[in-house]
XYZ file of C-alpha atoms in Angstrom:
520
model
C -18.135 42.682 -11.730
C -15.493 41.431 -14.147
C -13.999 39.222 -11.417
C -17.441 37.823 -10.520
C -18.214 37.111 -14.186
C -14.846 35.397 -14.584
C -15.533 33.239 -11.513
C -18.956 32.324 -12.927
C -17.393 31.335 -16.263
C -14.771 29.172 -14.516
C -17.421 27.529 -12.312
C -19.604 26.721 -15.337
C -16.572 25.241 -17.090
C -15.700 23.124 -14.033
C -19.311 21.932 -13.591
C -19.269 20.822 -17.219
C -16.092 18.809 -16.557
C -17.530 17.525 -13.243
C -20.590 16.087 -15.029
C -18.307 14.034 -17.309
C -17.429 11.929 -14.224
C -20.608 12.579 -12.256
C -21.215 9.060 -10.920
C -17.519 8.610 -10.027
C -17.394 11.948 -8.189
C -20.598 11.260 -6.242
C -19.273 7.789 -5.331
C -16.028 9.354 -4.068
C -18.024 11.673 -1.799
C -19.964 8.671 -0.414
C -16.640 6.842 0.115
C -15.431 9.829 2.181
C -18.618 9.646 4.280
C -18.011 5.895 4.790
C -14.509 6.633 6.129
C -16.062 9.092 8.611
C -18.695 6.551 9.729
C -16.033 3.842 10.166
C -13.689 6.219 12.001
C -16.458 7.100 14.464
C -17.610 3.454 14.837
C -21.065 4.274 13.473
C -20.600 1.406 11.029
C -18.091 -1.411 11.622
C -18.156 -3.440 8.412
C -14.985 -2.477 6.513
C -16.149 -4.494 3.488
C -18.095 -1.395 2.440
C -14.728 0.076 1.371
C -14.186 -2.839 -1.021
C -17.601 -2.161 -2.556
C -16.877 1.505 -3.268
C -13.246 1.011 -4.352
C -14.418 -1.618 -6.868
C -17.327 0.526 -8.026
C -15.273 3.754 -8.361
C -12.507 1.966 -10.293
C -15.066 0.496 -12.708
C -16.871 3.827 -12.972
C -13.639 5.598 -13.952
C -13.170 3.117 -16.802
C -16.784 3.455 -17.973
C -16.934 7.275 -17.879
C -13.543 7.661 -19.575
C -14.337 5.275 -22.439
C -18.033 4.563 -23.040
C -20.293 7.293 -24.415
C -23.172 5.158 -25.691
C -25.979 5.254 -23.071
C -27.252 1.614 -23.345
C -23.666 0.299 -23.146
C -23.034 2.565 -20.171
C -26.114 1.275 -18.298
C -25.151 -2.351 -18.970
C -21.555 -1.669 -17.867
C -22.734 -0.111 -14.618
C -24.986 -3.094 -13.996
C -21.930 -5.390 -14.324
C -19.831 -3.141 -12.050
C -22.537 -3.120 -9.366
C -22.619 -6.960 -9.436
C -18.811 -7.126 -9.109
C -18.863 -4.533 -6.314
C -21.491 -6.497 -4.397
C -19.414 -9.665 -4.793
C -16.314 -7.858 -3.492
C -18.378 -6.509 -0.563
C -19.653 -9.978 0.295
C -16.621 -12.194 -0.282
C -13.425 -10.208 -0.715
C -12.162 -9.838 2.853
C -9.974 -12.955 2.654
C -7.373 -13.848 5.242
C -5.136 -15.209 2.464
C -2.737 -12.609 1.085
C -2.778 -14.129 -2.415
C -6.440 -13.253 -2.978
C -5.863 -9.717 -1.725
C -2.944 -9.447 -4.175
C -5.213 -10.506 -7.047
C -7.644 -7.757 -6.050
C -4.846 -5.157 -5.905
C -3.605 -6.326 -9.306
C -7.051 -5.975 -10.899
C -7.491 -2.476 -9.427
C -4.039 -1.456 -10.732
C -4.809 -2.775 -14.220
C -8.122 -0.881 -14.293
C -6.424 2.367 -13.208
C -3.739 1.931 -15.892
C -6.480 1.399 -18.503
C -8.192 4.558 -17.194
C -5.029 6.612 -17.740
C -4.628 5.090 -21.189
C -8.195 6.207 -22.019
C -7.458 9.705 -20.708
C -4.310 10.027 -22.839
C -6.301 8.955 -25.903
C -9.080 11.434 -25.029
C -6.674 14.376 -24.729
C -4.851 13.380 -27.982
C -1.614 14.636 -26.395
C 1.794 13.057 -26.821
C 2.750 10.910 -23.862
C 5.433 13.262 -22.498
C 3.106 16.276 -22.904
C 0.341 14.446 -21.043
C 2.649 13.463 -18.164
C 3.950 17.026 -17.865
C 0.575 18.776 -18.074
C -1.151 16.302 -15.740
C 1.582 16.985 -13.163
C 1.093 20.755 -13.561
C -2.654 20.276 -13.094
C -2.031 18.131 -10.000
C 0.239 20.819 -8.538
C -2.299 23.599 -9.161
C -5.165 21.477 -7.782
C -3.115 20.582 -4.678
C -2.222 24.233 -4.097
C -5.858 25.355 -4.293
C -6.961 22.434 -2.128
C -4.370 23.178 0.576
C -5.463 26.843 0.732
C -9.136 25.805 1.063
C -8.289 23.009 3.482
C -6.144 25.252 5.715
C -8.920 27.833 5.942
C -11.608 25.257 6.788
C -9.358 23.525 9.346
C -8.666 26.866 11.045
C -12.405 27.670 11.205
C -13.164 24.157 12.508
C -10.426 24.476 15.149
C -11.903 27.782 16.331
C -15.373 26.241 16.569
C -14.006 23.183 18.402
C -12.028 25.321 20.843
C -14.678 27.993 21.556
C -17.755 25.755 21.613
C -16.151 22.518 22.952
C -16.938 20.524 19.825
C -15.421 17.094 19.200
C -11.833 17.489 17.922
C -12.342 14.530 15.532
C -14.505 16.907 13.498
C -11.301 18.202 11.856
C -10.412 14.707 10.568
C -13.990 14.153 9.380
C -13.914 17.393 7.388
C -10.556 16.372 5.863
C -12.149 13.154 4.576
C -14.952 15.169 2.973
C -12.504 17.653 1.431
C -10.236 14.942 -0.015
C -12.953 12.656 -1.391
C -15.575 15.322 -2.066
C -13.421 18.110 -3.569
C -9.720 17.307 -4.159
C -9.905 13.980 -6.039
C -13.090 14.890 -8.020
C -11.551 18.219 -9.125
C -8.387 16.492 -10.378
C -10.277 13.694 -12.150
C -12.597 16.223 -13.786
C -9.780 18.518 -14.956
C -7.183 15.926 -16.041
C -9.349 15.048 -19.044
C -9.212 18.697 -20.155
C -5.568 19.746 -19.720
C -4.753 20.646 -23.325
C -4.904 24.412 -22.753
C -3.290 24.588 -19.302
C -0.599 27.294 -19.047
C 2.775 25.929 -17.932
C 5.182 28.897 -18.298
C 6.295 29.003 -14.659
C 6.637 25.207 -14.561
C 8.779 25.211 -17.733
C 11.415 27.429 -16.095
C 11.272 25.517 -12.792
C 11.830 22.150 -14.467
C 14.510 23.350 -16.868
C 16.606 25.606 -14.616
C 16.065 24.045 -11.166
C 14.843 20.433 -11.313
C 17.022 19.310 -14.235
C 20.378 20.553 -12.787
C 19.520 19.127 -9.349
C 18.750 15.699 -10.844
C 22.034 15.728 -12.816
C 24.064 16.610 -9.695
C 22.236 13.958 -7.613
C 22.961 11.235 -10.175
C 26.628 12.260 -10.341
C 26.856 11.951 -6.518
C 25.412 8.409 -6.729
C 27.907 7.553 -9.469
C 30.819 8.800 -7.310
C 29.523 6.712 -4.386
C 29.303 3.617 -6.606
C 32.871 4.131 -7.905
C 34.064 4.503 -4.305
C 32.438 1.130 -3.420
C 34.149 -0.543 -6.398
C 37.586 0.948 -5.685
C 37.470 0.188 -1.943
C 35.651 -3.145 -2.524
C 32.840 -2.137 -0.175
C 29.304 -3.535 -0.204
C 26.807 -0.716 -0.982
C 24.491 0.395 1.816
C 21.320 -1.658 2.287
C 19.165 1.419 1.560
C 21.032 2.394 -1.628
C 18.618 0.487 -3.913
C 15.605 2.438 -2.619
C 17.489 5.749 -2.903
C 18.620 5.065 -6.490
C 15.142 3.825 -7.445
C 13.503 7.053 -6.232
C 16.198 9.076 -8.005
C 15.628 7.104 -11.239
C 11.864 7.737 -11.133
C 12.330 11.476 -10.471
C 15.049 11.826 -13.141
C 13.063 9.932 -15.791
C 9.995 12.045 -14.966
C 12.054 15.249 -15.391
C 13.539 13.927 -18.653
C 10.047 13.266 -20.047
C 8.750 16.668 -18.949
C 11.704 18.670 -20.307
C 11.575 16.749 -23.603
C 8.035 18.114 -24.112
C 9.267 21.730 -24.308
C 9.303 23.267 -27.782
C 12.233 25.665 -27.396
C 15.588 23.858 -27.305
C 18.641 25.258 -25.482
C 21.836 23.828 -23.989
C 20.082 22.327 -20.942
C 17.514 20.618 -23.117
C 20.300 19.218 -25.300
C 21.920 17.808 -22.142
C 18.547 16.354 -21.179
C 18.025 14.679 -24.568
C 21.599 13.435 -25.111
C 23.297 12.729 -21.789
C 20.634 12.019 -19.176
C 19.794 8.729 -20.890
C 23.412 7.652 -20.261
C 23.149 8.775 -16.615
C 19.910 6.814 -16.219
C 21.569 3.718 -17.705
C 24.418 3.978 -15.181
C 21.812 4.472 -12.436
C 20.118 1.258 -13.608
C 23.393 -0.716 -13.556
C 23.976 0.370 -9.931
C 20.444 -0.807 -9.019
C 21.010 -4.195 -10.679
C 24.327 -4.617 -8.856
C 22.838 -3.642 -5.469
C 19.843 -5.963 -5.860
C 22.064 -8.832 -7.045
C 24.211 -8.516 -3.899
C 21.143 -8.640 -1.624
C 19.551 -11.625 -3.383
C 22.857 -13.515 -3.543
C 23.517 -12.863 0.157
C 20.034 -13.134 1.694
C 17.858 -14.897 -0.888
C 14.641 -13.901 -2.619
C 11.801 -12.144 -0.768
C 8.639 -10.344 -1.883
C 10.415 -6.961 -1.691
C 13.386 -8.129 -3.762
C 11.098 -9.847 -6.284
C 9.247 -6.540 -6.716
C 12.693 -4.963 -7.176
C 13.339 -7.332 -10.118
C 10.090 -6.247 -11.780
C 10.926 -2.582 -11.203
C 14.304 -3.071 -12.917
C 12.565 -4.743 -15.892
C 10.228 -1.738 -16.137
C 13.190 0.655 -15.998
C 15.022 -1.225 -18.771
C 11.907 -0.991 -20.958
C 11.536 2.737 -20.150
C 15.121 3.449 -21.256
C 14.731 1.396 -24.459
C 11.443 3.125 -25.313
C 12.877 6.581 -24.679
C 15.908 5.740 -26.833
C 13.603 5.490 -29.872
C 12.156 8.955 -29.001
C 8.847 7.961 -30.481
C 5.931 8.963 -28.262
C 3.837 6.051 -29.494
C 6.547 3.674 -28.283
C 6.784 5.443 -24.905
C 2.995 5.348 -24.564
C 3.191 1.540 -24.784
C 4.765 1.544 -21.295
C 1.183 1.457 -19.984
C 0.552 -1.795 -21.881
C 3.840 -3.113 -20.486
C 2.797 -2.189 -16.945
C -0.530 -3.975 -17.443
C 1.248 -7.182 -18.552
C 3.696 -6.976 -15.632
C 0.816 -6.341 -13.189
C -0.853 -9.544 -14.411
C 2.401 -11.472 -13.805
C 3.146 -9.804 -10.460
C -0.291 -10.062 -8.873
C -2.471 -12.594 -10.663
C -0.667 -15.521 -12.357
C -0.315 -18.462 -9.895
C 3.126 -19.689 -8.769
C 5.075 -16.756 -10.274
C 3.272 -13.823 -8.612
C 5.109 -11.722 -6.006
C 3.502 -13.611 -3.118
C 3.990 -17.221 -4.235
C 7.305 -17.252 -6.126
C 9.510 -16.197 -3.147
C 7.664 -18.766 -1.011
C 8.101 -21.520 -3.617
C 11.844 -20.839 -4.007
C 12.430 -20.929 -0.238
C 10.108 -23.929 0.257
C 12.002 -25.934 -2.378
C 15.209 -25.208 -0.485
C 13.696 -26.535 2.772
C 11.888 -29.499 1.177
C 15.111 -30.583 -0.559
C 16.997 -30.439 2.732
C 18.133 -33.646 4.447
C 17.952 -32.854 8.188
C 20.252 -35.783 8.985
C 23.034 -34.098 6.989
C 22.290 -30.540 8.188
C 25.184 -30.418 10.687
C 27.645 -31.399 7.962
C 26.798 -28.299 5.884
C 29.291 -25.417 5.847
C 28.515 -22.095 7.534
C 27.364 -20.321 4.359
C 24.971 -23.153 3.437
C 23.531 -23.155 6.959
C 23.014 -19.393 6.883
C 21.152 -19.719 3.578
C 18.877 -22.451 5.040
C 18.249 -20.403 8.206
C 17.262 -17.287 6.249
C 14.884 -19.279 4.051
C 13.332 -20.983 7.068
C 12.883 -17.788 9.080
C 11.332 -16.109 6.032
C 8.868 -18.989 5.679
C 7.925 -18.885 9.361
C 6.432 -15.451 8.727
C 3.964 -16.967 6.246
C 0.589 -17.574 7.848
C -0.223 -20.832 5.976
C 3.309 -22.232 5.834
C 2.158 -25.740 6.872
C 0.413 -26.074 3.499
C 3.770 -25.678 1.720
C 6.083 -27.840 3.844
C 5.516 -31.488 2.877
C 8.711 -33.184 4.057
C 9.187 -32.032 7.658
C 6.926 -30.495 10.285
C 7.712 -27.119 11.844
C 8.613 -28.733 15.165
C 11.119 -31.069 13.409
C 12.697 -28.142 11.577
C 12.801 -26.075 14.785
C 14.700 -28.812 16.632
C 17.457 -28.983 14.007
C 17.632 -25.589 12.291
C 16.774 -23.360 15.248
C 19.132 -25.143 17.610
C 22.092 -22.904 16.798
C 22.725 -19.369 18.055
C 22.008 -17.614 14.750
C 18.443 -18.909 14.786
C 17.828 -18.738 18.524
C 15.190 -16.255 19.530
C 13.881 -16.047 15.983
C 10.965 -18.466 16.269
C 8.171 -16.576 14.593
C 4.786 -17.165 16.172
C 1.331 -16.623 14.871
C -0.470 -13.751 16.471
C -3.992 -12.433 16.902
C -5.194 -8.970 17.895
C -8.673 -8.056 19.145
C -10.098 -4.580 19.728
C -13.570 -3.938 21.177
C -15.138 -0.952 19.394
C -17.817 -0.231 22.006
C -15.526 -0.033 25.058
C -16.550 3.577 25.770
C -19.821 2.302 27.273
C -19.560 -0.100 30.222
C -22.295 -0.795 32.776
C -20.619 -0.424 36.202
C -23.769 -0.207 38.336
C -22.976 -3.474 40.203
C -19.344 -2.541 40.972
C -17.737 -0.363 43.645
C -14.436 0.370 41.907
C -13.231 0.635 38.321
C -9.549 0.703 37.366
C -8.017 0.886 33.908
C -5.326 -1.788 33.405
C -2.626 -2.719 30.862
C -1.045 -6.139 31.371
C 1.883 -7.938 29.742
C 2.283 -11.632 30.549
C 3.620 -14.902 29.141
C 0.967 -17.192 30.647
C -2.811 -17.431 30.755
C -2.999 -16.761 34.516
C -3.144 -12.988 35.044
C -2.680 -11.425 38.475
C -3.965 -7.865 38.956
C -3.970 -6.275 42.429
C -4.095 -9.769 44.029
C -7.047 -10.753 41.821
C -6.299 -13.763 39.592
C -7.946 -14.335 36.226
C -7.727 -17.486 34.109
C -7.725 -16.715 30.363
C -7.126 -20.291 29.193
C -10.649 -20.797 27.767
C -10.263 -17.610 25.746
C -6.743 -18.372 24.518
C -7.589 -22.004 23.696
C -10.224 -20.791 21.237
C -7.913 -18.174 19.698
C -5.034 -20.602 19.096
C -7.270 -23.188 17.387
C -8.221 -23.298 13.692
C -10.842 -20.543 13.562
C -11.227 -17.616 11.196
C -10.419 -14.105 12.419
C -14.123 -13.229 12.263
C -15.039 -16.238 14.436
C -12.315 -15.317 16.927
C -13.501 -11.724 17.045
C -17.139 -12.723 17.677
C -16.105 -15.227 20.359
C -14.020 -12.700 22.296
C -16.715 -10.066 21.841
C -19.200 -12.415 23.552
C -16.730 -13.549 26.259
C -14.652 -10.451 27.058
C -15.768 -10.331 30.702
C -13.560 -12.698 32.755
C -14.800 -13.390 36.276
C -12.864 -13.994 39.475
C -13.747 -13.852 43.170
C -15.293 -10.431 43.932
C -14.000 -8.942 40.683
C -14.257 -9.050 36.899
C -11.814 -8.208 34.120
C -13.410 -6.382 31.180
C -11.160 -6.815 28.112
C -11.148 -3.999 25.549
C -8.163 -5.264 23.559
C -6.002 -8.367 23.597
C -2.920 -9.323 21.589
C -1.644 -12.901 21.689
C 1.539 -14.419 20.217
C 1.548 -18.212 20.066
C 3.141 -21.229 18.396
C 0.861 -22.352 15.590
C 1.709 -26.036 16.031
C 1.942 -26.458 19.819
C -0.524 -23.650 20.722
C 1.998 -22.545 23.338
C 1.470 -18.901 24.379
C 4.594 -16.753 24.249
C 3.126 -13.350 25.018
C -0.206 -11.820 26.059
C -0.920 -8.103 26.086
C -4.256 -6.963 27.527
C -5.943 -3.599 27.946
C -9.213 -3.201 29.795
C -10.780 -2.482 33.163
C -10.569 -4.187 36.557
C -14.092 -4.106 38.052
C -14.182 -4.711 41.821
C -17.498 -5.647 43.439
């Protein structure tokens, strides 16, 4: 009886926390159901995800900050309007607009965490540590529940021949209906969480491992300097991950009340180790940018280094109010990275490389030295991956640049083409009553004339439409209405088609088709 009473008390406590984010938690459950419906092709409009992601993000902000009922109702009215707008208009083909959306979502989530920290009234390092402990406990409970339900579902699927996709559907419900809502509900009430076992794990296992790992990186860096070697291409990512883990451990251990020798090492020497780690990152990134130029990934790397510098400076003051301001810093950097025109992570790398190409005199290209040519080639090949590159190049056309820049061996074979992929969702149901034979086919070709079992199909009308200036939605609808290609005594039913083509000449370089050959 005592156990049952204890369970009842814990359930009542959780339900109280659950109601604090009631609308958010219900919306998350609906989002999980939407994933199931999309996965099973019951609904096909993926814009519904934008609606719920926008609404849930706004709801988190409202329920974590606003307590006044009239203000709450008005705020939800505004969020619903924004969510409907995102549902109707947000699925842009242009990456810049998608980046703005990602930036806004990130800023809202950062503001949510700032509200949570203020609600708990914990110091920043205590909040980080306790929220991690709560995440670990929640994940452990979820995995036990999830494993049990998956096993039961597998038994039912195996014994009663149920659809195996049922397991994935249940996972969606568990993640969005239980796991995320539990964590959101409990993270706002983590003041009294017991962390004894975590304290020992962090102090006596995680901290020594992080120190040893950083020392290994330092030895590797010294070896590169002594032997005058260029660090491995993946070293920046490795050091970045190590920095994040080490800084996280430093913050967590600094929240412990009892101080011993390991904690003294953590407070005094790990900051020096992190600074050395940062110097190695700066050096590695500098080498890559100097050698290969600026790209979106490397530009993000610059912002990450700025964040790390600020983190070290803030920790140096050892004032939790200063460290807490990292959230405000991240918000400002998110605005720069994702929203501000010309200097965001999408446009700045393009603008730098475009300026290099637009300032190029093609008549003098052959007189450039090898290093200058390599720099031009890398910039040009990077730009050819951009879907709307013609809008940026104002001095030469792509065909003019191809003739001069891509004439040499280093650029040969690197002409980047536009591509389009189509997949027919309803291909499981095909009317074959007027055919004698059906054969599944997969074809790879470099021309629009396809030969299958001595039956020839002309795809030129289809490919002509795809390679012209049409939106992806228009292309999809056109193929969906014209995916049955006729020939003498046979038809080709296309279920998916992938086309690579030159954006300027509309020349097809590769066609990949899956579908069915229907013989009359």
